[in-house]
CSV table of C-alpha atoms in Angstrom, one decimal:
chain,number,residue,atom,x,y,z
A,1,UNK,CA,-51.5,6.9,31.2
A,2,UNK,CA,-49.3,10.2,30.9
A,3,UNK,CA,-46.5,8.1,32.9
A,4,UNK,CA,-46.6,5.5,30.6
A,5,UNK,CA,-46.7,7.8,27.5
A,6,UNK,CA,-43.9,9.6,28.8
A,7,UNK,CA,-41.5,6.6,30.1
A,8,UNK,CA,-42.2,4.9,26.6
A,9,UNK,CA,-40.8,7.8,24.8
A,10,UNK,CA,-37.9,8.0,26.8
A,11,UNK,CA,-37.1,4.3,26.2
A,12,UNK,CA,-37.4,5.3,22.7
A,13,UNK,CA,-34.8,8.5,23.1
A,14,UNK,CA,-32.5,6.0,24.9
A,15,UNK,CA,-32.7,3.2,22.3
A,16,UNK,CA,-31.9,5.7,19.7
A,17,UNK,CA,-29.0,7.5,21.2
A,18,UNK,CA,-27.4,3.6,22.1
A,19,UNK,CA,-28.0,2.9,18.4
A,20,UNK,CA,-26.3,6.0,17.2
A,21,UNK,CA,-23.3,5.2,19.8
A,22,UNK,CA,-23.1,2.0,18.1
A,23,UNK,CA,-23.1,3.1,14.8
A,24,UNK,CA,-20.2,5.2,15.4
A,25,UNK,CA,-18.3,3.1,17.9
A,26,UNK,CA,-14.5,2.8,16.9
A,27,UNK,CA,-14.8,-1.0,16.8
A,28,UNK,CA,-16.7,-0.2,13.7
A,29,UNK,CA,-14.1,1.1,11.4
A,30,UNK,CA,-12.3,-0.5,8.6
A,31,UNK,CA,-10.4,-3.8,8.8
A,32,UNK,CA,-7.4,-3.7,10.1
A,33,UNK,CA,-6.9,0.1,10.7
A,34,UNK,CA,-9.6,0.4,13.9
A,35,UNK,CA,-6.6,0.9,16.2
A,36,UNK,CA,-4.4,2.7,14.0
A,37,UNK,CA,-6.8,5.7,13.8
A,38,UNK,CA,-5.4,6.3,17.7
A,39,UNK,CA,-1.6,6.1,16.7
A,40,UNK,CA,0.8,8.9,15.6
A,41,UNK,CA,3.2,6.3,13.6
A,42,UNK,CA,0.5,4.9,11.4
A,43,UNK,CA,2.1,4.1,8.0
A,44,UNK,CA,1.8,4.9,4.4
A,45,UNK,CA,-0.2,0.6,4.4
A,46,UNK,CA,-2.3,1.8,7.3
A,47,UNK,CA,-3.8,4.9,5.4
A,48,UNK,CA,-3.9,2.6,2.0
A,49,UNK,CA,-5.8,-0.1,3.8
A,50,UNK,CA,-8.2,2.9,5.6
A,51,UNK,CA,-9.1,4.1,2.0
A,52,UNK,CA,-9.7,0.3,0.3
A,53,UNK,CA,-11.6,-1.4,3.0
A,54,UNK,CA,-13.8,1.5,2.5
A,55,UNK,CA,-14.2,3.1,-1.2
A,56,UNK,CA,-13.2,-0.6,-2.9
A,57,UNK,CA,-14.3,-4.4,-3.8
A,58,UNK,CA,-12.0,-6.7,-3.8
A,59,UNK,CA,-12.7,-7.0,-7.3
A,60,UNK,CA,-12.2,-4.0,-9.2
A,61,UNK,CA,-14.1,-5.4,-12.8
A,62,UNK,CA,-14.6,-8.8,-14.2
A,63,UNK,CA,-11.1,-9.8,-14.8
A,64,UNK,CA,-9.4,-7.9,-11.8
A,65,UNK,CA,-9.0,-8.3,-8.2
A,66,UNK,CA,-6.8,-6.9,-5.1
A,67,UNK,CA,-4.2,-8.9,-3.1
A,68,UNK,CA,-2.5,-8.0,-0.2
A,69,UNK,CA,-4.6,-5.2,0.1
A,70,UNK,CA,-3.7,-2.7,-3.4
A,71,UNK,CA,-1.9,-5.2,-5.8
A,72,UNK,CA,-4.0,-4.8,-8.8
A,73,UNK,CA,-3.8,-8.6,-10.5
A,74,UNK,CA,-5.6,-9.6,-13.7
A,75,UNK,CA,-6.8,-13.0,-14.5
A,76,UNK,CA,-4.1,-15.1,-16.1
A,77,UNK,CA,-1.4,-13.1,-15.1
A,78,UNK,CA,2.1,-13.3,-12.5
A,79,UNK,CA,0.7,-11.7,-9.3
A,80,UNK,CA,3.3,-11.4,-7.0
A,81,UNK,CA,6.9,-11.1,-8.0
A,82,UNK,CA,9.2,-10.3,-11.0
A,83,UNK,CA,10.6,-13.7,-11.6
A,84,UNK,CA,11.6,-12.2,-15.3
A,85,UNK,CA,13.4,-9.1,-16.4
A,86,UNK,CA,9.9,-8.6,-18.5
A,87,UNK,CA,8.5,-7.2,-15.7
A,88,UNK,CA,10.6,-4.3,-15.4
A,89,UNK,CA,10.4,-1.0,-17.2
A,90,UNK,CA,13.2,-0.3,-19.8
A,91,UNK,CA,16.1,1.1,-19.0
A,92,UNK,CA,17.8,4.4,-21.2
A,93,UNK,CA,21.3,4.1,-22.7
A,94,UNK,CA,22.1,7.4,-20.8
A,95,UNK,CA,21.8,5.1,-17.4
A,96,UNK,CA,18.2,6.0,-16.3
A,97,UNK,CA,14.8,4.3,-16.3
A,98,UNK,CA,12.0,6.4,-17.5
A,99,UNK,CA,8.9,5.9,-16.5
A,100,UNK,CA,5.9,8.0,-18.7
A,101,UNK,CA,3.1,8.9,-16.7
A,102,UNK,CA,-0.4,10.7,-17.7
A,103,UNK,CA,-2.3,12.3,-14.7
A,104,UNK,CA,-6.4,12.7,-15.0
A,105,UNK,CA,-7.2,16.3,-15.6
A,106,UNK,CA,-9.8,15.7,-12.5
A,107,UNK,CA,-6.7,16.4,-10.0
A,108,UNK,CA,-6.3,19.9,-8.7
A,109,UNK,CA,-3.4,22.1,-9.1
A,110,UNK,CA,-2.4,21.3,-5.6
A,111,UNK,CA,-3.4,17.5,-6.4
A,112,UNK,CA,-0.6,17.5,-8.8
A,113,UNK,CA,1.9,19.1,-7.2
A,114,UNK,CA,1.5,16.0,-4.0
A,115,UNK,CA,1.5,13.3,-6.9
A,116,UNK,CA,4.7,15.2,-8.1
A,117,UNK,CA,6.2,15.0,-4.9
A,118,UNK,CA,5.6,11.4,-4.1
A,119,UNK,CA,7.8,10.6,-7.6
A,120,UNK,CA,10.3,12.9,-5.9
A,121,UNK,CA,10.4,10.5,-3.0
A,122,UNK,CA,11.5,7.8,-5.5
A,123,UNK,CA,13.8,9.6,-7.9
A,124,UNK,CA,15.9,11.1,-5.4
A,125,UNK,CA,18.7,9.1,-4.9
A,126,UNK,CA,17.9,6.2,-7.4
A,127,UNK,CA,18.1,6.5,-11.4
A,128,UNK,CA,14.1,6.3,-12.3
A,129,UNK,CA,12.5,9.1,-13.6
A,130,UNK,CA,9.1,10.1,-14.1
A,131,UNK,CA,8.5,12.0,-17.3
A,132,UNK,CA,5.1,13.3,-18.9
A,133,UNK,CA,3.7,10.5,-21.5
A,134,UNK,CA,4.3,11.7,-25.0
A,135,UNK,CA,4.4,9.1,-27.5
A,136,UNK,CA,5.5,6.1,-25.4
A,137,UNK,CA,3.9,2.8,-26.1
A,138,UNK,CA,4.0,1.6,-22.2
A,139,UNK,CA,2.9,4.0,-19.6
A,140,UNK,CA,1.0,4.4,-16.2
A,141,UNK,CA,-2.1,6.3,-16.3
A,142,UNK,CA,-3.0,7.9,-12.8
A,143,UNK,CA,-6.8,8.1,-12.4
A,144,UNK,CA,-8.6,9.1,-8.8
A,145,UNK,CA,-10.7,5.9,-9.1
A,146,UNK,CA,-11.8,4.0,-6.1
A,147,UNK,CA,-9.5,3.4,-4.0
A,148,UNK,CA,-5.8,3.2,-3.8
A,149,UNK,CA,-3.6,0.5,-6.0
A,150,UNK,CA,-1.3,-0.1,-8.5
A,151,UNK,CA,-0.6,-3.3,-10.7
A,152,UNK,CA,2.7,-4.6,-10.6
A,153,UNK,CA,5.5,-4.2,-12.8
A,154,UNK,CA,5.4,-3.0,-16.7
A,155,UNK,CA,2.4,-4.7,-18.2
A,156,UNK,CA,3.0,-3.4,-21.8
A,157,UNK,CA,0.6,-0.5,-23.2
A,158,UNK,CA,-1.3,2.1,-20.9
A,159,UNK,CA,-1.3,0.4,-17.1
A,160,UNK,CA,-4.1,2.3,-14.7
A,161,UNK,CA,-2.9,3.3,-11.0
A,162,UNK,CA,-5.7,4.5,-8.8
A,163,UNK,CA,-4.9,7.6,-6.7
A,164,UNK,CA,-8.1,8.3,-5.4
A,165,UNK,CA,-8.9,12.3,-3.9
A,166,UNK,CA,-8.1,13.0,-1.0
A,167,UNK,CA,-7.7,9.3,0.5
A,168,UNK,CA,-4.6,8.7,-1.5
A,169,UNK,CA,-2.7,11.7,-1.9
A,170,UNK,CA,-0.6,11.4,1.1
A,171,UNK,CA,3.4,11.4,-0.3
A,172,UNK,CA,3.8,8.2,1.3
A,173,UNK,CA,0.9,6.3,-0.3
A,174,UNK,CA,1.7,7.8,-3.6
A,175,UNK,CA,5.4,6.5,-3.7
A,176,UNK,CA,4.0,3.2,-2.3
A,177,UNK,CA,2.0,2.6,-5.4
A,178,UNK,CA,4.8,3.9,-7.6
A,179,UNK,CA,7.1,1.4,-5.6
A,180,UNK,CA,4.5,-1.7,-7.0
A,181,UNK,CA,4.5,0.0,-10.6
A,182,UNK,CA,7.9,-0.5,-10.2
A,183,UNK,CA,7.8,-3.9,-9.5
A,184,UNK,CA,8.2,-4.2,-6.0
A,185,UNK,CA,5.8,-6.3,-3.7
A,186,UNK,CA,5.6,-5.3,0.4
A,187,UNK,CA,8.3,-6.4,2.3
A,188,UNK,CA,6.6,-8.6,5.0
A,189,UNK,CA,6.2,-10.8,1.3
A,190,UNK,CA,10.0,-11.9,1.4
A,191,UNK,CA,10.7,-15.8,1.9
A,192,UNK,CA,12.7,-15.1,4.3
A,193,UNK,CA,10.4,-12.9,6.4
A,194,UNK,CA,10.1,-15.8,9.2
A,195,UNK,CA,13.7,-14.9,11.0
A,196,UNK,CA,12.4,-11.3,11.4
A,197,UNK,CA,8.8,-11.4,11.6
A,198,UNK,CA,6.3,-13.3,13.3
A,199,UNK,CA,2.9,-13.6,11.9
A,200,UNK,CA,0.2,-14.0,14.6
A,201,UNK,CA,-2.3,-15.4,11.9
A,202,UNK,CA,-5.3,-15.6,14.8
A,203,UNK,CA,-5.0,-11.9,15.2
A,204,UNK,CA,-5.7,-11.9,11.3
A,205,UNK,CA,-9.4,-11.3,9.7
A,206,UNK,CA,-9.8,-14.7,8.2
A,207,UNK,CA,-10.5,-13.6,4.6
A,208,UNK,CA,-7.3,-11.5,4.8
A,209,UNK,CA,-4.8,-14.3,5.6
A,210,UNK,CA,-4.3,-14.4,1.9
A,211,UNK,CA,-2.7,-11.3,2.5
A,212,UNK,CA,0.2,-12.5,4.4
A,213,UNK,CA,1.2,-15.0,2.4
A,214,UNK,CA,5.1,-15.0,1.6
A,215,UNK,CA,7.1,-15.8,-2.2
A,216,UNK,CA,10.2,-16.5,-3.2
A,217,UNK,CA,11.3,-12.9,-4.6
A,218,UNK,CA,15.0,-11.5,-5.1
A,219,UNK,CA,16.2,-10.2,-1.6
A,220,UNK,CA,18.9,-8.5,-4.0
A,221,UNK,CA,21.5,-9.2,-1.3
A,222,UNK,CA,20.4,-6.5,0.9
A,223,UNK,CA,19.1,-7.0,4.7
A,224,UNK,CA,15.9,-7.6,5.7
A,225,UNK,CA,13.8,-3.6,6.0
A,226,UNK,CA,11.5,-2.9,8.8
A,227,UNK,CA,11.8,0.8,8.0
A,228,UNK,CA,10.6,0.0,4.4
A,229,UNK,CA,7.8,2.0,2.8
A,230,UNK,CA,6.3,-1.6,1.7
A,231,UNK,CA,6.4,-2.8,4.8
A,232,UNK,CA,2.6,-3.5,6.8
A,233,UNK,CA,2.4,-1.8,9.5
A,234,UNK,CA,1.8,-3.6,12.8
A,235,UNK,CA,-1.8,-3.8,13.0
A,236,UNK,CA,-2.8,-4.2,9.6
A,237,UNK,CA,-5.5,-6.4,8.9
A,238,UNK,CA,-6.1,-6.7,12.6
A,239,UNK,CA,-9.8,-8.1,13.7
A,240,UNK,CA,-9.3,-7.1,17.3
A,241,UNK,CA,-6.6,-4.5,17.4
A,242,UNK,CA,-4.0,-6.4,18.5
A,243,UNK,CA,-0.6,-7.0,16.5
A,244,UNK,CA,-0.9,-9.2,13.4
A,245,UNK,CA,3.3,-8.6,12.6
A,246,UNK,CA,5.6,-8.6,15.7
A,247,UNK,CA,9.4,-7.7,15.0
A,248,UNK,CA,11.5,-10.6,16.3
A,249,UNK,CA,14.3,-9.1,17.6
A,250,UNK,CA,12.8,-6.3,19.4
A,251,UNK,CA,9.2,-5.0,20.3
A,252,UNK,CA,10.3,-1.2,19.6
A,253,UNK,CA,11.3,-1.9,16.3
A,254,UNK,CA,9.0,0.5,14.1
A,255,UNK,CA,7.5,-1.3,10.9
A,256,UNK,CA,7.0,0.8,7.5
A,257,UNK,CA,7.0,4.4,6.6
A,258,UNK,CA,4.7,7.1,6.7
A,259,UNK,CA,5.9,9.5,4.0
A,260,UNK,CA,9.2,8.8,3.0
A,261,UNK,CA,11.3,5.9,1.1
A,262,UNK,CA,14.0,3.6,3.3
A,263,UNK,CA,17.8,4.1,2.0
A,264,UNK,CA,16.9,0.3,1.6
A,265,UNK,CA,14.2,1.0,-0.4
A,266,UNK,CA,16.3,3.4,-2.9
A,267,UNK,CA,19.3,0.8,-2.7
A,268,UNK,CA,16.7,-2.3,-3.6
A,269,UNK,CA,15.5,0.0,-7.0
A,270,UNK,CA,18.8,1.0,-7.9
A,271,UNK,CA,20.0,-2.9,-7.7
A,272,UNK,CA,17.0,-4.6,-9.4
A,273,UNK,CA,17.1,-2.0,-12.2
A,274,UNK,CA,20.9,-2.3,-12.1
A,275,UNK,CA,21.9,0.9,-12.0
A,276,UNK,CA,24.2,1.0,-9.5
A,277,UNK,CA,24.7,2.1,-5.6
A,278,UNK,CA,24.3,5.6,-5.4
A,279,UNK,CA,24.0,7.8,-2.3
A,280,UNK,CA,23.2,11.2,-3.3
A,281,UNK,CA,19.9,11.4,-1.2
């Protein structure tokens, strides 16, 4: 009887420890970051889609959902592209495009100073500018709410962008959302994505295909950017780990950024908001 007491109890031990090895198994992380966890180039996408898949629905409230991962799109409303010059934020007869921010007292001192930075990345070398909100009618109000994500373009009024703490104040993830506040959609988006990038679609979590799907933005006359801070990286979105966006021209092409804007990126903002090619960065 003691044998039998004493082997059902270890069964038990055994079970338990296999659950718990389960539980915590890799395979079990988000969508489309699993592998990225084991990489050194993961990119500024790889840490937004880490923090979403996690912390956020895909609806955010009654009238507002995600696409492609941390585009913020209200019912009713242009989703993907600026089609119309009423997407994008004014422009100042001294040359520059202010853009009037407020920032949740909730952030730290040091909170603010990375928020701060990841402007930096954007106004160096281009002609925005991110100023304090004062008495501006349109503005972007930067909340740590679930998740991280941005709607796209000038909406007209107060516009929320979600930085949540600590999953979203990386630099790179910062000036991501900024990028889409901007007006800017990821890169792998472009029409003309299909003579640079192949899609391998059965690598993709079926409910994300959505995700990948591509519109016929401006290009701006300016090449095609692997290195672009919009870009997704290589595995996002994965359901096995393997690649879900393979570089046609060469497998040790890097996609996307980690922390820092593409001179393609700061040529793309200075064209679309016609302010000319500058190169002071």
């Amino acid at each position: 009887m003691e044998q039998i007491i004493l082997l059902g109890v270890l069964s038990t031990a055994l079970s338990a420890v296999h659950a718990q090895s389960f539980l915590y198994s890799p395979q079990w992380g988000p969508i489309g970051y699993k592998e990225r966890e084991k990489q050194k180039d993961a990119t500024a996408m790889d840490t937004i889609i880490k923090a979403n898949e996690f912390q956020v629905s895909r609806i955010i409230d009654g009238t507002t959902t995600l696409r492609e991962g941390d585009i913020a799109v209200s019912t009713g409303r242009r989703s993907k592209a600026c089609f119309a010059r009423s997407c994008l934020w004014s422009k100042s007869v001294d040359g520059h495009v202010y853009i009037a921010y407020s920032l949740s007292p909730d952030y730290s001192e040091m909170e603010t100073k990375q928020i701060e930075k990841g402007m930096e990345n954007i106004e160096k070398g281009t002609c925005v500018r991110f100023v304090p909100r004062t008495h501006q009618r349109d503005y972007i109000d930067i909340q740590p709410m679930s998740g991280c994500w941005s709607y796209l373009g000038v909406r007209g009024g107060r516009q929320a962008v979600s930085l949540q703490s600590p999953q979203c104040l990386q630099v790179g993830v910062i000036s991501h959302e900024l990028m889409h506040a901007l007006g800017f959609v990821h890169e792998q988006s472009r029409f003309d994505r299909d003579t640079y990038v192949t899609i391998m679609w059965p690598n993709i979590w079926r409910d994300r295909l959505r995700n990948f799907e591509k519109f016929k933005t401006d290009s701006l006359d300016l090449p095609y950017d692997y290195d672009s801070i919009m870009h997704f990286g290589r595995y996002s979105f994965s359901q096995d780990g393997q690649p879900t966006i393979i570089p046609k021209n060469s497998q040790i092409i890097k996609l996307g950024q980690a922390n820092s804007l593409s001179h393609i990126d700061k040529l793309k903002i200075n064209r679309m908001y016609k302010c000319g090619d500058r190169d002071d960065n």
